[in-house]
GROMACS .gro file of C-alpha atoms in nm:
model
  247
    1MET     CA    1   0.000   0.000   0.000
    2LEU     CA    2   0.269   0.250   0.099
    3ASP     CA    3   0.433   0.249  -0.243
    4GLN     CA    4   0.101   0.362  -0.391
    5ILE     CA    5   0.080   0.677  -0.177
    6LYS     CA    6   0.207   1.009  -0.310
    7ILE     CA    7   0.282   1.283  -0.059
    8ILE     CA    8   0.241   1.610  -0.250
    9LEU     CA    9   0.373   1.935  -0.101
   10CYS     CA   10   0.227   2.238  -0.276
   11PHE     CA   11   0.412   2.569  -0.312
   12THR     CA   12   0.636   2.510  -0.012
   13SER     CA   13   0.818   2.826   0.099
   14HIS     CA   14   1.082   2.687   0.335
   15PRO     CA   15   1.319   2.418   0.206
   16GLY     CA   16   1.374   2.292   0.560
   17ASN     CA   17   1.013   2.179   0.568
   18ILE     CA   18   1.071   1.972   0.256
   19GLY     CA   19   1.365   1.795   0.418
   20ALA     CA   20   1.177   1.738   0.744
   21ALA     CA   21   0.879   1.601   0.550
   22ALA     CA   22   1.110   1.360   0.365
   23ARG     CA   23   1.244   1.241   0.701
   24ALA     CA   24   0.889   1.192   0.831
   25MET     CA   25   0.801   0.990   0.523
   26LYS     CA   26   1.105   0.764   0.536
   27THR     CA   27   1.057   0.677   0.903
   28MET     CA   28   0.710   0.545   0.813
   29GLY     CA   29   0.810   0.365   0.491
   30LEU     CA   30   0.672   0.613   0.237
   31SER     CA   31   0.888   0.698  -0.063
   32GLN     CA   32   0.695   0.899  -0.324
   33LEU     CA   33   0.740   1.274  -0.276
   34VAL     CA   34   0.605   1.524  -0.527
   35LEU     CA   35   0.675   1.897  -0.503
   36VAL     CA   36   0.452   2.153  -0.672
   37SER     CA   37   0.650   2.465  -0.758
   38PRO     CA   38   0.865   2.481  -0.443
   39LYS     CA   39   1.028   2.818  -0.373
   40ASP     CA   40   1.373   2.670  -0.310
   41PHE     CA   41   1.466   2.317  -0.417
   42PRO     CA   42   1.712   2.145  -0.441
   43SER     CA   43   1.850   2.297  -0.125
   44GLU     CA   44   2.128   2.229   0.122
   45GLU     CA   45   1.888   2.312   0.404
   46ALA     CA   46   1.641   2.051   0.280
   47SER     CA   47   1.918   1.792   0.267
   48ALA     CA   48   2.034   1.877   0.618
   49ARG     CA   49   1.682   1.863   0.765
   50SER     CA   50   1.616   1.528   0.600
   51SER     CA   51   1.859   1.362   0.844
   52GLY     CA   52   1.963   1.095   0.596
   53ALA     CA   53   1.645   1.066   0.390
   54LEU     CA   54   1.838   1.188   0.088
   55ASP     CA   55   1.698   0.914  -0.135
   56ILE     CA   56   1.348   1.060  -0.088
   57LEU     CA   57   1.475   1.405  -0.192
   58ASP     CA   58   1.684   1.272  -0.481
   59ASN     CA   59   1.383   1.090  -0.625
   60ALA     CA   60   1.134   1.370  -0.559
   61ILE     CA   61   0.936   1.480  -0.864
   62VAL     CA   62   0.898   1.855  -0.918
   63VAL     CA   63   0.601   1.980  -1.121
   64ASP     CA   64   0.446   2.318  -1.196
   65SER     CA   65   0.083   2.259  -1.099
   66VAL     CA   66  -0.138   2.057  -0.868
   67GLU     CA   67  -0.321   1.919  -1.170
   68GLU     CA   68   0.004   1.776  -1.307
   69ALA     CA   69   0.094   1.629  -0.968
   70ILE     CA   70  -0.231   1.433  -0.936
   71LYS     CA   71  -0.306   1.348  -1.300
   72ASP     CA   72  -0.241   0.973  -1.265
   73CYS     CA   73  -0.402   0.940  -0.920
   74LYS     CA   74  -0.745   0.785  -0.865
   75LEU     CA   75  -0.808   0.907  -0.511
   76VAL     CA   76  -0.708   1.260  -0.412
   77ILE     CA   77  -0.719   1.376  -0.050
   78GLY     CA   78  -0.644   1.731   0.058
   79THR     CA   79  -0.539   1.836   0.407
   80SER     CA   80  -0.752   2.118   0.544
   81SER     CA   81  -0.789   2.287   0.882
   82ARG     CA   82  -1.037   2.555   0.779
   83SER     CA   83  -1.414   2.533   0.739
   84ARG     CA   84  -1.519   2.611   0.384
   85ALA     CA   85  -1.819   2.791   0.237
   86LEU     CA   86  -1.903   2.479   0.038
   87PRO     CA   87  -1.897   2.162   0.255
   88TRP     CA   88  -1.690   1.867   0.126
   89PRO     CA   89  -1.655   1.510   0.255
   90LEU     CA   90  -1.438   1.563   0.564
   91VAL     CA   91  -1.256   1.281   0.746
   92GLU     CA   92  -0.998   1.242   1.019
   93PRO     CA   93  -0.664   1.068   0.947
   94ARG     CA   94  -0.776   0.728   1.073
   95GLU     CA   95  -1.093   0.742   0.865
   96MET     CA   96  -0.884   0.846   0.564
   97VAL     CA   97  -0.665   0.538   0.600
   98GLN     CA   98  -0.972   0.313   0.623
   99ILE     CA   99  -1.104   0.459   0.298
  100ILE     CA  100  -0.769   0.397   0.126
  101ASN     CA  101  -0.758   0.042   0.260
  102GLU     CA  102  -1.113  -0.035   0.149
  103LYS     CA  103  -1.049   0.088  -0.205
  104PRO     CA  104  -0.740  -0.088  -0.340
  105GLN     CA  105  -0.872  -0.014  -0.690
  106ALA     CA  106  -0.845   0.360  -0.616
  107ARG     CA  107  -0.468   0.371  -0.618
  108PRO     CA  108  -0.232   0.550  -0.664
  109VAL     CA  109  -0.348   0.790  -0.394
  110ALA     CA  110  -0.245   1.155  -0.366
  111ILE     CA  111  -0.237   1.333  -0.032
  112LEU     CA  112  -0.199   1.708  -0.074
  113PHE     CA  113  -0.040   1.945   0.176
  114GLY     CA  114  -0.067   2.319   0.112
  115ARG     CA  115   0.134   2.632   0.177
  116GLU     CA  116   0.280   2.686   0.523
  117SER     CA  117   0.083   3.010   0.566
  118VAL     CA  118  -0.262   2.940   0.421
  119GLY     CA  119  -0.272   2.571   0.328
  120LEU     CA  120  -0.457   2.465   0.014
  121LEU     CA  121  -0.671   2.717  -0.172
  122ASN     CA  122  -1.039   2.647  -0.239
  123GLU     CA  123  -0.979   2.570  -0.608
  124GLU     CA  124  -0.710   2.318  -0.510
  125LEU     CA  125  -0.934   2.155  -0.249
  126GLN     CA  126  -1.203   2.122  -0.516
  127LEU     CA  127  -0.974   1.881  -0.701
  128CYS     CA  128  -0.996   1.640  -0.406
  129ASN     CA  129  -1.235   1.354  -0.330
  130TYR     CA  130  -1.199   1.403   0.044
  131HIS     CA  131  -1.058   1.658   0.285
  132VAL     CA  132  -0.866   1.528   0.585
  133ASN     CA  133  -0.853   1.727   0.906
  134ILE     CA  134  -0.611   1.659   1.191
  135PRO     CA  135  -0.814   1.722   1.508
  136ALA     CA  136  -0.570   1.956   1.678
  137ASN     CA  137  -0.636   2.182   1.976
  138PRO     CA  138  -0.895   2.434   1.846
  139GLU     CA  139  -0.732   2.706   2.057
  140TYR     CA  140  -0.395   2.652   1.886
  141MET     CA  141  -0.409   2.471   1.552
  142SER     CA  142  -0.073   2.590   1.419
  143LEU     CA  143   0.061   2.253   1.306
  144ASN     CA  144   0.398   2.252   1.128
  145LEU     CA  145   0.393   2.113   0.773
  146ALA     CA  146   0.638   1.829   0.847
  147SER     CA  147   0.446   1.744   1.165
  148ALA     CA  148   0.128   1.710   0.961
  149VAL     CA  149   0.310   1.482   0.714
  150GLN     CA  150   0.437   1.276   1.010
  151ILE     CA  151   0.088   1.227   1.155
  152ILE     CA  152  -0.062   1.122   0.823
  153SER     CA  153   0.235   0.894   0.747
  154TYR     CA  154   0.209   0.731   1.088
  155GLU     CA  155  -0.158   0.642   1.035
  156LEU     CA  156  -0.071   0.494   0.695
  157ARG     CA  157   0.209   0.294   0.856
  158LEU     CA  158  -0.025   0.146   1.115
  159GLN     CA  159  -0.263   0.031   0.843
  160PHE     CA  160   0.022  -0.116   0.640
  161LEU     CA  161   0.132  -0.323   0.940
  162ASN     CA  162  -0.224  -0.454   0.986
  163GLU     CA  163  -0.305  -0.505   0.620
  164SER     CA  164  -0.366  -0.857   0.493
  165PRO     CA  165  -0.117  -0.941   0.214
  166LEU     CA  166  -0.386  -1.146   0.042
  167LYS     CA  167  -0.635  -0.863   0.004
  168GLU     CA  168  -0.481  -0.697  -0.299
  169GLU     CA  169  -0.382  -1.028  -0.463
  170ALA     CA  170  -0.745  -1.140  -0.452
  171PHE     CA  171  -0.872  -0.819  -0.606
  172GLU     CA  172  -0.936  -0.839  -0.980
  173GLN     CA  173  -1.151  -0.618  -1.199
  174LYS     CA  174  -1.215  -0.516  -1.556
  175ASP     CA  175  -1.052  -0.197  -1.686
  176SER     CA  176  -1.392  -0.025  -1.710
  177GLU     CA  177  -1.446  -0.082  -1.337
  178THR     CA  178  -1.110   0.070  -1.244
  179THR     CA  179  -1.145   0.401  -1.060
  180ALA     CA  180  -1.091   0.694  -1.295
  181THR     CA  181  -0.772   0.894  -1.259
  182SER     CA  182  -0.779   1.260  -1.161
  183GLU     CA  183  -0.685   1.352  -1.517
  184GLN     CA  184  -0.978   1.154  -1.660
  185VAL     CA  185  -1.224   1.312  -1.415
  186GLU     CA  186  -1.084   1.658  -1.489
  187GLY     CA  187  -1.145   1.594  -1.860
  188LEU     CA  188  -1.506   1.511  -1.775
  189TYR     CA  189  -1.545   1.833  -1.574
  190GLN     CA  190  -1.415   2.038  -1.866
  191HIS     CA  191  -1.647   1.856  -2.106
  192ILE     CA  192  -1.948   1.919  -1.880
  193GLU     CA  193  -1.867   2.290  -1.848
  194GLN     CA  194  -1.829   2.326  -2.224
  195THR     CA  195  -2.162   2.154  -2.286
  196MET     CA  196  -2.336   2.362  -2.018
  197MET     CA  197  -2.206   2.679  -2.186
  198THR     CA  198  -2.324   2.553  -2.525
  199THR     CA  199  -2.676   2.498  -2.388
  200ASP     CA  200  -2.670   2.832  -2.195
  201PHE     CA  201  -2.708   2.646  -1.865
  202PHE     CA  202  -2.377   2.787  -1.740
  203ASP     CA  203  -2.268   3.149  -1.761
  204PRO     CA  204  -1.888   3.173  -1.712
  205GLU     CA  205  -1.927   3.546  -1.641
  206ASN     CA  206  -2.152   3.465  -1.345
  207PRO     CA  207  -2.051   3.113  -1.235
  208LYS     CA  208  -2.165   3.138  -0.872
  209LEU     CA  209  -2.091   2.798  -0.711
  210LEU     CA  210  -2.208   2.581  -1.001
  211SER     CA  211  -1.863   2.451  -1.099
  212ALA     CA  212  -1.770   2.377  -0.739
  213ARG     CA  213  -2.100   2.197  -0.679
  214MET     CA  214  -2.049   1.983  -0.991
  215ARG     CA  215  -1.700   1.891  -0.873
  216ARG     CA  216  -1.831   1.801  -0.528
  217LEU     CA  217  -2.105   1.584  -0.681
  218PHE     CA  218  -1.860   1.371  -0.878
  219ALA     CA  219  -1.594   1.375  -0.605
  220LYS     CA  220  -1.841   1.201  -0.375
  221SER     CA  221  -1.926   0.949  -0.649
  222GLN     CA  222  -1.569   0.821  -0.703
  223LEU     CA  223  -1.634   0.758  -1.073
  224ASN     CA  224  -1.479   0.461  -1.249
  225GLN     CA  225  -1.343   0.472  -1.605
  226GLY     CA  226  -1.655   0.316  -1.756
  227GLU     CA  227  -1.878   0.578  -1.592
  228VAL     CA  228  -1.658   0.861  -1.717
  229ASN     CA  229  -1.677   0.718  -2.070
  230ILE     CA  230  -2.057   0.690  -2.051
  231LEU     CA  231  -2.098   1.050  -1.934
  232ARG     CA  232  -1.860   1.186  -2.196
  233GLY     CA  233  -2.034   0.984  -2.465
  234PHE     CA  234  -2.367   1.132  -2.355
  235LEU     CA  235  -2.223   1.484  -2.366
  236ALA     CA  236  -2.082   1.418  -2.713
  237SER     CA  237  -2.427   1.305  -2.830
  238ILE     CA  238  -2.577   1.634  -2.704
  239GLU     CA  239  -2.317   1.830  -2.899
  240LYS     CA  240  -2.389   1.629  -3.217
  241TYR     CA  241  -2.764   1.683  -3.173
  242ILE     CA  242  -2.719   2.059  -3.137
  243LYS     CA  243  -2.501   2.072  -3.449
  244ARG     CA  244  -2.764   1.884  -3.651
  245LYS     CA  245  -3.040   2.119  -3.533
  246THR     CA  246  -2.840   2.435  -3.604
  247SER     CA  247  -2.691   2.332  -3.939
   0.00000   0.00000   0.00000
């Protein structure tokens, strides 16, 4: 399970936090680190703070956007400590691990950590299937980035130690039943928006919360590849019908 978990640090300001996060990961057996547009990396400070987890840093993947970081992932979980205007499925770390364990078909899994100052932005959280909240002291919730990575990694480690080795070997499914990747679901979102604009259902100049609500709807559904193909085929048929009627 652990080799199917991607720890994604987004727009990290302090290289020391990257090194400390790599150390936290290695102590719990995690190895896949992805960095979204870090301010300073590679860095001697990151290497020093890693305390020997240099292999995690050396193999870290650096990308320019959150979308690129999660494009091959089937389950995306964003860390969040703030209440949002639009509610999203919210779980605690132990619940998050149970969800990951119960859905071996929904791997690889991305776990997103945001900026040190403000965390993940709303538009980044809307790319997630779940939000995970570490239940810290409400009077002082200032949790260091690497500490948050350590807590999440520890819960994943506990599940790994308890996981039956036969569970994944026994799991077989057709390709159409495989959980859709983030990139496939994002393609569906874009297709839906385009069709809604074509039919005048969606006004991009006055979007309100429609796009966010659509994302939340499908995030809760955990679409598989067959379902994405059906929905995109339906949207394509609408577009063809409109062209026939207007030609």
